[in-house]
Amino acid sequence: NAGVMQNPRHLVRRRGQEARLRCSPMKGHSHVYWYRQLPEEGLKFMVYLQKENIIDESGMPKERFSAEFPKEGPSILRIQQVVRGDSAAYFCASSPGTVYGYTFGSGTRLTVV
Amino acid sequence: EDKVVQSPLSLVVHEGDTVTLNCSYEVTNFRSLLWYKQEKKAPTFLFMLTSSGIEKKSGRLSSILDKKELFSILNITATQTGDSAVYLCAVEAGSEKLVFGKGTKLTVNP
């Protein structure tokens, strides 16, 4: 069981480019969550998805950010037209349906130059 | 707005010391409180607390929840250098969404 796999581990984008972050949940987990961690800040909830459904996107910025969890393949967090303020660590977690089973991936560190 | 506050934000101790980390919260739909350890990568699960007054224990770590006063503490006895990490407190505030504090950075010196 490889755990929650996130890739890439590090991503550098120039301002205005697109960033695509991928998350493969643990085997048997059908719930995926994305969190963002800014320097010196705690993790902030962004979005909660199940297969082909967005359950709660209350933490997603209204523009430029989108997330999906298709029937096949990993969950994708997509940031369009990135700005310097998007630089952060983005963590994905998965669970079988309870927070007791929450397992985090190692994160993607996005740097916008 | 749901809020989780941890204190202190950072702590430096010597090996063998005992430390107490604090977490207070204000959430509208409390379900559980969780502690994680983060060492430069993925947060790893330590404890989940749902009931007041029941201590959870794992080796040198223990934690307890007070739902009346809305806080939890994490104790680490006989600290070791390997305990150096950021300790995160999170509250489940409905629909499997976690609200995190900023963390306590613990440094244990030899």
PDB file of C-alpha atoms in Angstrom:
ATOM      1  CA  ASN A   1       0.000   0.000   0.000  1.00  0.00           C
ATOM      2  CA  ALA A   2       1.832   3.043  -1.291  1.00  0.00           C
ATOM      3  CA  GLY A   3      -0.175   5.565   0.684  1.00  0.00           C
ATOM      4  CA  VAL A   4      -1.365   8.856  -0.767  1.00  0.00           C
ATOM      5  CA  MET A   5       0.783   9.758  -3.758  1.00  0.00           C
ATOM      6  CA  GLN A   6       1.209  13.346  -4.839  1.00  0.00           C
ATOM      7  CA  ASN A   7       3.161  14.564  -7.807  1.00  0.00           C
ATOM      8  CA  PRO A   8       5.128  16.444  -8.626  1.00  0.00           C
ATOM      9  CA  ARG A   9       6.901  17.004  -5.300  1.00  0.00           C
ATOM     10  CA  HIS A  10       8.160  20.380  -6.452  1.00  0.00           C
ATOM     11  CA  LEU A  11       6.729  22.585  -9.184  1.00  0.00           C
ATOM     12  CA  VAL A  12       8.056  25.898 -10.448  1.00  0.00           C
ATOM     13  CA  ARG A  13       5.840  28.063 -12.611  1.00  0.00           C
ATOM     14  CA  ARG A  14       6.196  31.561 -14.014  1.00  0.00           C
ATOM     15  CA  ARG A  15       3.459  34.074 -13.321  1.00  0.00           C
ATOM     16  CA  GLY A  16       0.554  33.556 -15.695  1.00  0.00           C
ATOM     17  CA  GLN A  17       1.214  29.849 -16.331  1.00  0.00           C
ATOM     18  CA  GLU A  18      -0.985  26.969 -15.249  1.00  0.00           C
ATOM     19  CA  ALA A  19      -0.187  24.538 -12.432  1.00  0.00           C
ATOM     20  CA  ARG A  20      -1.630  21.025 -12.292  1.00  0.00           C
ATOM     21  CA  LEU A  21      -1.193  19.057  -9.096  1.00  0.00           C
ATOM     22  CA  ARG A  22      -2.060  15.360  -8.926  1.00  0.00           C
ATOM     23  CA  CYS A  23      -3.155  13.166  -6.060  1.00  0.00           C
ATOM     24  CA  SER A  24      -3.727   9.421  -6.078  1.00  0.00           C
ATOM     25  CA  PRO A  25      -5.594   8.328  -2.938  1.00  0.00           C
ATOM     26  CA  MET A  26      -4.782   5.287  -0.871  1.00  0.00           C
ATOM     27  CA  LYS A  27      -6.217   2.038  -2.143  1.00  0.00           C
ATOM     28  CA  GLY A  28      -9.746   1.677  -0.885  1.00  0.00           C
ATOM     29  CA  HIS A  29     -10.194   5.401  -0.180  1.00  0.00           C
ATOM     30  CA  SER A  30     -12.875   7.186  -2.164  1.00  0.00           C
ATOM     31  CA  HIS A  31     -12.752  10.588  -0.429  1.00  0.00           C
ATOM     32  CA  VAL A  32     -10.114  13.177  -1.350  1.00  0.00           C
ATOM     33  CA  TYR A  33      -9.344  16.519   0.297  1.00  0.00           C
ATOM     34  CA  TRP A  34      -7.012  19.330  -0.709  1.00  0.00           C
ATOM     35  CA  TYR A  35      -5.330  21.693   1.771  1.00  0.00           C
ATOM     36  CA  ARG A  36      -2.960  24.606   1.267  1.00  0.00           C
ATOM     37  CA  GLN A  37      -0.183  25.545   3.685  1.00  0.00           C
ATOM     38  CA  LEU A  38       1.331  28.991   3.423  1.00  0.00           C
ATOM     39  CA  PRO A  39       4.665  29.745   5.155  1.00  0.00           C
ATOM     40  CA  GLU A  40       4.227  30.034   8.939  1.00  0.00           C
ATOM     41  CA  GLU A  41       0.527  29.182   8.589  1.00  0.00           C
ATOM     42  CA  GLY A  42      -1.544  26.120   9.344  1.00  0.00           C
ATOM     43  CA  LEU A  43      -3.169  23.965   6.721  1.00  0.00           C
ATOM     44  CA  LYS A  44      -6.256  25.555   5.198  1.00  0.00           C
ATOM     45  CA  PHE A  45      -9.052  23.421   3.760  1.00  0.00           C
ATOM     46  CA  MET A  46      -9.724  23.973   0.085  1.00  0.00           C
ATOM     47  CA  VAL A  47     -12.005  21.280  -1.303  1.00  0.00           C
ATOM     48  CA  TYR A  48     -13.493  17.844  -0.576  1.00  0.00           C
ATOM     49  CA  LEU A  49     -14.293  15.481  -3.434  1.00  0.00           C
ATOM     50  CA  GLN A  50     -15.649  12.024  -4.037  1.00  0.00           C
ATOM     51  CA  LYS A  51     -15.506  10.248  -7.371  1.00  0.00           C
ATOM     52  CA  GLU A  52     -16.961  12.614  -9.997  1.00  0.00           C
ATOM     53  CA  ASN A  53     -18.466  14.867  -7.315  1.00  0.00           C
ATOM     54  CA  ILE A  54     -17.392  18.011  -5.489  1.00  0.00           C
ATOM     55  CA  ILE A  55     -18.817  17.724  -1.977  1.00  0.00           C
ATOM     56  CA  ASP A  56     -17.517  20.910  -0.355  1.00  0.00           C
ATOM     57  CA  GLU A  57     -15.518  23.628  -2.112  1.00  0.00           C
ATOM     58  CA  SER A  58     -16.011  26.306   0.520  1.00  0.00           C
ATOM     59  CA  GLY A  59     -12.252  26.869   0.852  1.00  0.00           C
ATOM     60  CA  MET A  60     -11.497  27.288  -2.838  1.00  0.00           C
ATOM     61  CA  PRO A  61     -10.711  30.767  -4.151  1.00  0.00           C
ATOM     62  CA  LYS A  62     -13.527  31.863  -6.440  1.00  0.00           C
ATOM     63  CA  GLU A  63     -11.334  32.381  -9.488  1.00  0.00           C
ATOM     64  CA  ARG A  64      -8.486  30.491 -11.164  1.00  0.00           C
ATOM     65  CA  PHE A  65      -8.744  27.386  -8.936  1.00  0.00           C
ATOM     66  CA  SER A  66     -10.576  24.188  -9.824  1.00  0.00           C
ATOM     67  CA  ALA A  67     -10.498  20.572  -8.704  1.00  0.00           C
ATOM     68  CA  GLU A  68     -11.736  17.279 -10.048  1.00  0.00           C
ATOM     69  CA  PHE A  69     -11.710  13.619  -9.091  1.00  0.00           C
ATOM     70  CA  PRO A  70     -12.661  11.656 -12.201  1.00  0.00           C
ATOM     71  CA  LYS A  71     -14.016   8.136 -12.303  1.00  0.00           C
ATOM     72  CA  GLU A  72     -10.609   6.912 -13.452  1.00  0.00           C
ATOM     73  CA  GLY A  73      -7.259   8.422 -12.499  1.00  0.00           C
ATOM     74  CA  PRO A  74      -5.989  10.800  -9.867  1.00  0.00           C
ATOM     75  CA  SER A  75      -7.590  13.886  -8.409  1.00  0.00           C
ATOM     76  CA  ILE A  76      -6.320  17.094 -10.030  1.00  0.00           C
ATOM     77  CA  LEU A  77      -6.014  20.541  -8.479  1.00  0.00           C
ATOM     78  CA  ARG A  78      -5.650  23.086 -11.249  1.00  0.00           C
ATOM     79  CA  ILE A  79      -4.503  26.678 -10.791  1.00  0.00           C
ATOM     80  CA  GLN A  80      -4.757  28.909 -13.834  1.00  0.00           C
ATOM     81  CA  GLN A  81      -2.729  32.083 -14.396  1.00  0.00           C
ATOM     82  CA  VAL A  82      -0.678  31.583 -11.245  1.00  0.00           C
ATOM     83  CA  VAL A  83       0.466  34.558  -9.175  1.00  0.00           C
ATOM     84  CA  ARG A  84       3.249  34.842  -6.569  1.00  0.00           C
ATOM     85  CA  GLY A  85       0.690  34.527  -3.768  1.00  0.00           C
ATOM     86  CA  ASP A  86      -0.133  30.990  -4.938  1.00  0.00           C
ATOM     87  CA  SER A  87       3.313  29.829  -3.797  1.00  0.00           C
ATOM     88  CA  ALA A  88       2.638  27.319  -1.032  1.00  0.00           C
ATOM     89  CA  ALA A  89       2.654  23.649  -0.136  1.00  0.00           C
ATOM     90  CA  TYR A  90      -0.463  21.872  -1.355  1.00  0.00           C
ATOM     91  CA  PHE A  91      -1.383  18.730   0.555  1.00  0.00           C
ATOM     92  CA  CYS A  92      -3.832  16.083  -0.482  1.00  0.00           C
ATOM     93  CA  ALA A  93      -5.441  13.664   1.952  1.00  0.00           C
ATOM     94  CA  SER A  94      -7.700  10.688   1.417  1.00  0.00           C
ATOM     95  CA  SER A  95     -10.007   8.690   3.648  1.00  0.00           C
ATOM     96  CA  PRO A  96     -12.491   5.848   3.464  1.00  0.00           C
ATOM     97  CA  GLY A  97     -15.155   8.236   4.756  1.00  0.00           C
ATOM     98  CA  THR A  98     -14.153   9.277   8.264  1.00  0.00           C
ATOM     99  CA  VAL A  99     -11.511  11.666   9.591  1.00  0.00           C
ATOM    100  CA  TYR A 100     -10.096   8.790  11.625  1.00  0.00           C
ATOM    101  CA  GLY A 101      -8.847   7.355   8.378  1.00  0.00           C
ATOM    102  CA  TYR A 102      -7.425  10.618   7.041  1.00  0.00           C
ATOM    103  CA  THR A 103      -4.021  10.019   5.443  1.00  0.00           C
ATOM    104  CA  PHE A 104      -1.960  12.862   4.017  1.00  0.00           C
ATOM    105  CA  GLY A 105       0.346  12.819   1.049  1.00  0.00           C
ATOM    106  CA  SER A 106       3.808  14.407   1.160  1.00  0.00           C
ATOM    107  CA  GLY A 107       2.608  17.519  -0.618  1.00  0.00           C
ATOM    108  CA  THR A 108       3.495  19.505  -3.726  1.00  0.00           C
ATOM    109  CA  ARG A 109       5.555  22.635  -3.144  1.00  0.00           C
ATOM    110  CA  LEU A 110       4.555  25.199  -5.738  1.00  0.00           C
ATOM    111  CA  THR A 111       6.852  28.142  -6.355  1.00  0.00           C
ATOM    112  CA  VAL A 112       5.734  30.948  -8.644  1.00  0.00           C
ATOM    113  CA  VAL A 113       8.563  33.061 -10.031  1.00  0.00           C
TER     114      VAL A 113
ATOM    115  CA  GLU B   1     -15.768  31.656  11.711  1.00  0.00           C
ATOM    116  CA  ASP B   2     -14.328  28.381  13.040  1.00  0.00           C
ATOM    117  CA  LYS B   3     -11.000  28.878  14.784  1.00  0.00           C
ATOM    118  CA  VAL B   4      -8.238  26.733  16.316  1.00  0.00           C
ATOM    119  CA  VAL B   5      -5.466  28.380  18.341  1.00  0.00           C
ATOM    120  CA  GLN B   6      -2.307  26.603  19.417  1.00  0.00           C
ATOM    121  CA  SER B   7       0.223  27.712  21.987  1.00  0.00           C
ATOM    122  CA  PRO B   8       3.059  28.172  22.276  1.00  0.00           C
ATOM    123  CA  LEU B   9       3.971  28.706  18.605  1.00  0.00           C
ATOM    124  CA  SER B  10       7.473  27.449  19.283  1.00  0.00           C
ATOM    125  CA  LEU B  11       9.256  25.701  22.108  1.00  0.00           C
ATOM    126  CA  VAL B  12      12.877  24.722  22.684  1.00  0.00           C
ATOM    127  CA  VAL B  13      13.689  22.107  25.325  1.00  0.00           C
ATOM    128  CA  HIS B  14      16.455  19.697  26.294  1.00  0.00           C
ATOM    129  CA  GLU B  15      16.263  15.955  25.910  1.00  0.00           C
ATOM    130  CA  GLY B  16      14.471  14.404  28.847  1.00  0.00           C
ATOM    131  CA  ASP B  17      12.205  17.383  29.500  1.00  0.00           C
ATOM    132  CA  THR B  18       8.414  17.067  29.581  1.00  0.00           C
ATOM    133  CA  VAL B  19       6.387  19.392  27.358  1.00  0.00           C
ATOM    134  CA  THR B  20       2.735  20.368  27.205  1.00  0.00           C
ATOM    135  CA  LEU B  21       1.234  21.723  23.992  1.00  0.00           C
ATOM    136  CA  ASN B  22      -2.069  23.559  24.061  1.00  0.00           C
ATOM    137  CA  CYS B  23      -4.944  23.755  21.626  1.00  0.00           C
ATOM    138  CA  SER B  24      -8.134  25.784  22.074  1.00  0.00           C
ATOM    139  CA  TYR B  25     -10.989  25.930  19.604  1.00  0.00           C
ATOM    140  CA  GLU B  26     -14.195  27.691  18.662  1.00  0.00           C
ATOM    141  CA  VAL B  27     -16.252  25.781  16.114  1.00  0.00           C
ATOM    142  CA  THR B  28     -19.971  25.681  15.485  1.00  0.00           C
ATOM    143  CA  ASN B  29     -20.289  21.958  14.760  1.00  0.00           C
ATOM    144  CA  PHE B  30     -17.625  20.085  16.736  1.00  0.00           C
ATOM    145  CA  ARG B  31     -17.206  16.416  15.965  1.00  0.00           C
ATOM    146  CA  SER B  32     -13.674  15.502  16.981  1.00  0.00           C
ATOM    147  CA  LEU B  33     -10.204  16.894  17.668  1.00  0.00           C
ATOM    148  CA  LEU B  34      -7.083  15.438  16.118  1.00  0.00           C
ATOM    149  CA  TRP B  35      -3.345  15.823  16.723  1.00  0.00           C
ATOM    150  CA  TYR B  36      -0.742  15.377  13.983  1.00  0.00           C
ATOM    151  CA  LYS B  37       3.051  15.437  13.851  1.00  0.00           C
ATOM    152  CA  GLN B  38       4.635  17.104  10.815  1.00  0.00           C
ATOM    153  CA  GLU B  39       8.311  16.648   9.994  1.00  0.00           C
ATOM    154  CA  LYS B  40       8.927  18.587   6.747  1.00  0.00           C
ATOM    155  CA  LYS B  41       6.459  16.467   4.819  1.00  0.00           C
ATOM    156  CA  ALA B  42       3.142  14.718   5.359  1.00  0.00           C
ATOM    157  CA  PRO B  43       1.371  15.259   8.685  1.00  0.00           C
ATOM    158  CA  THR B  44       1.158  11.923  10.475  1.00  0.00           C
ATOM    159  CA  PHE B  45      -1.742  11.036  12.741  1.00  0.00           C
ATOM    160  CA  LEU B  46      -1.220  10.897  16.502  1.00  0.00           C
ATOM    161  CA  PHE B  47      -4.589  10.982  18.275  1.00  0.00           C
ATOM    162  CA  MET B  48      -8.277  11.497  17.709  1.00  0.00           C
ATOM    163  CA  LEU B  49     -10.367  12.707  20.655  1.00  0.00           C
ATOM    164  CA  THR B  50     -14.132  12.855  20.808  1.00  0.00           C
ATOM    165  CA  SER B  51     -15.026  12.599  24.498  1.00  0.00           C
ATOM    166  CA  SER B  52     -14.046  14.796  27.410  1.00  0.00           C
ATOM    167  CA  GLY B  53     -11.800  13.513  30.169  1.00  0.00           C
ATOM    168  CA  ILE B  54     -10.618  10.324  28.491  1.00  0.00           C
ATOM    169  CA  GLU B  55      -6.858  10.298  28.083  1.00  0.00           C
ATOM    170  CA  LYS B  56      -5.414   8.807  24.921  1.00  0.00           C
ATOM    171  CA  LYS B  57      -1.898   7.426  25.317  1.00  0.00           C
ATOM    172  CA  SER B  58       0.757   6.157  22.947  1.00  0.00           C
ATOM    173  CA  GLY B  59       4.186   5.550  24.460  1.00  0.00           C
ATOM    174  CA  ARG B  60       5.523   8.856  25.765  1.00  0.00           C
ATOM    175  CA  LEU B  61       2.705  10.866  24.182  1.00  0.00           C
ATOM    176  CA  SER B  62      -0.699  11.460  25.706  1.00  0.00           C
ATOM    177  CA  SER B  63      -3.611  13.772  25.045  1.00  0.00           C
ATOM    178  CA  ILE B  64      -6.864  14.782  26.647  1.00  0.00           C
ATOM    179  CA  LEU B  65      -9.884  16.835  25.616  1.00  0.00           C
ATOM    180  CA  ASP B  66     -12.061  19.214  27.627  1.00  0.00           C
ATOM    181  CA  LYS B  67     -15.252  19.906  25.656  1.00  0.00           C
ATOM    182  CA  LYS B  68     -16.631  22.236  28.322  1.00  0.00           C
ATOM    183  CA  GLU B  69     -13.623  24.565  28.258  1.00  0.00           C
ATOM    184  CA  LEU B  70     -12.974  23.879  24.530  1.00  0.00           C
ATOM    185  CA  PHE B  71      -9.356  22.859  24.685  1.00  0.00           C
ATOM    186  CA  SER B  72      -6.988  19.943  24.424  1.00  0.00           C
ATOM    187  CA  ILE B  73      -3.426  19.304  25.546  1.00  0.00           C
ATOM    188  CA  LEU B  74      -0.738  17.080  24.131  1.00  0.00           C
ATOM    189  CA  ASN B  75       1.917  15.905  26.581  1.00  0.00           C
ATOM    190  CA  ILE B  76       5.282  14.461  25.660  1.00  0.00           C
ATOM    191  CA  THR B  77       7.376  13.026  28.476  1.00  0.00           C
ATOM    192  CA  ALA B  78      11.117  12.266  28.404  1.00  0.00           C
ATOM    193  CA  THR B  79      11.513  14.114  25.114  1.00  0.00           C
ATOM    194  CA  GLN B  80      14.021  12.897  22.512  1.00  0.00           C
ATOM    195  CA  THR B  81      15.613  14.706  19.557  1.00  0.00           C
ATOM    196  CA  GLY B  82      13.372  12.654  17.286  1.00  0.00           C
ATOM    197  CA  ASP B  83      10.359  14.430  18.781  1.00  0.00           C
ATOM    198  CA  SER B  84      11.473  17.646  17.079  1.00  0.00           C
ATOM    199  CA  ALA B  85       8.672  18.552  14.668  1.00  0.00           C
ATOM    200  CA  VAL B  86       5.661  20.781  14.197  1.00  0.00           C
ATOM    201  CA  TYR B  87       2.657  19.485  16.126  1.00  0.00           C
ATOM    202  CA  LEU B  88      -0.677  20.317  14.533  1.00  0.00           C
ATOM    203  CA  CYS B  89      -4.056  20.414  16.214  1.00  0.00           C
ATOM    204  CA  ALA B  90      -7.148  20.124  14.021  1.00  0.00           C
ATOM    205  CA  VAL B  91     -10.869  20.078  14.669  1.00  0.00           C
ATOM    206  CA  GLU B  92     -13.383  18.302  12.505  1.00  0.00           C
ATOM    207  CA  ALA B  93     -16.085  20.891  11.946  1.00  0.00           C
ATOM    208  CA  GLY B  94     -18.643  18.957   9.967  1.00  0.00           C
ATOM    209  CA  SER B  95     -18.495  17.028   6.673  1.00  0.00           C
ATOM    210  CA  GLU B  96     -14.971  15.634   7.194  1.00  0.00           C
ATOM    211  CA  LYS B  97     -13.419  19.091   6.871  1.00  0.00           C
ATOM    212  CA  LEU B  98     -10.536  19.820   9.259  1.00  0.00           C
ATOM    213  CA  VAL B  99      -9.769  23.256  10.683  1.00  0.00           C
ATOM    214  CA  PHE B 100      -6.099  23.450  11.672  1.00  0.00           C
ATOM    215  CA  GLY B 101      -4.183  25.617  14.100  1.00  0.00           C
ATOM    216  CA  LYS B 102      -0.877  27.154  13.056  1.00  0.00           C
ATOM    217  CA  GLY B 103       1.061  24.467  14.887  1.00  0.00           C
ATOM    218  CA  THR B 104       3.644  24.357  17.653  1.00  0.00           C
ATOM    219  CA  LYS B 105       7.243  23.991  16.496  1.00  0.00           C
ATOM    220  CA  LEU B 106       9.057  21.818  19.037  1.00  0.00           C
ATOM    221  CA  THR B 107      12.836  21.665  19.051  1.00  0.00           C
ATOM    222  CA  VAL B 108      14.492  19.136  21.350  1.00  0.00           C
ATOM    223  CA  ASN B 109      18.199  19.746  21.857  1.00  0.00           C
ATOM    224  CA  PRO B 110      20.574  16.979  22.943  1.00  0.00           C
TER     225      PRO B 110
END
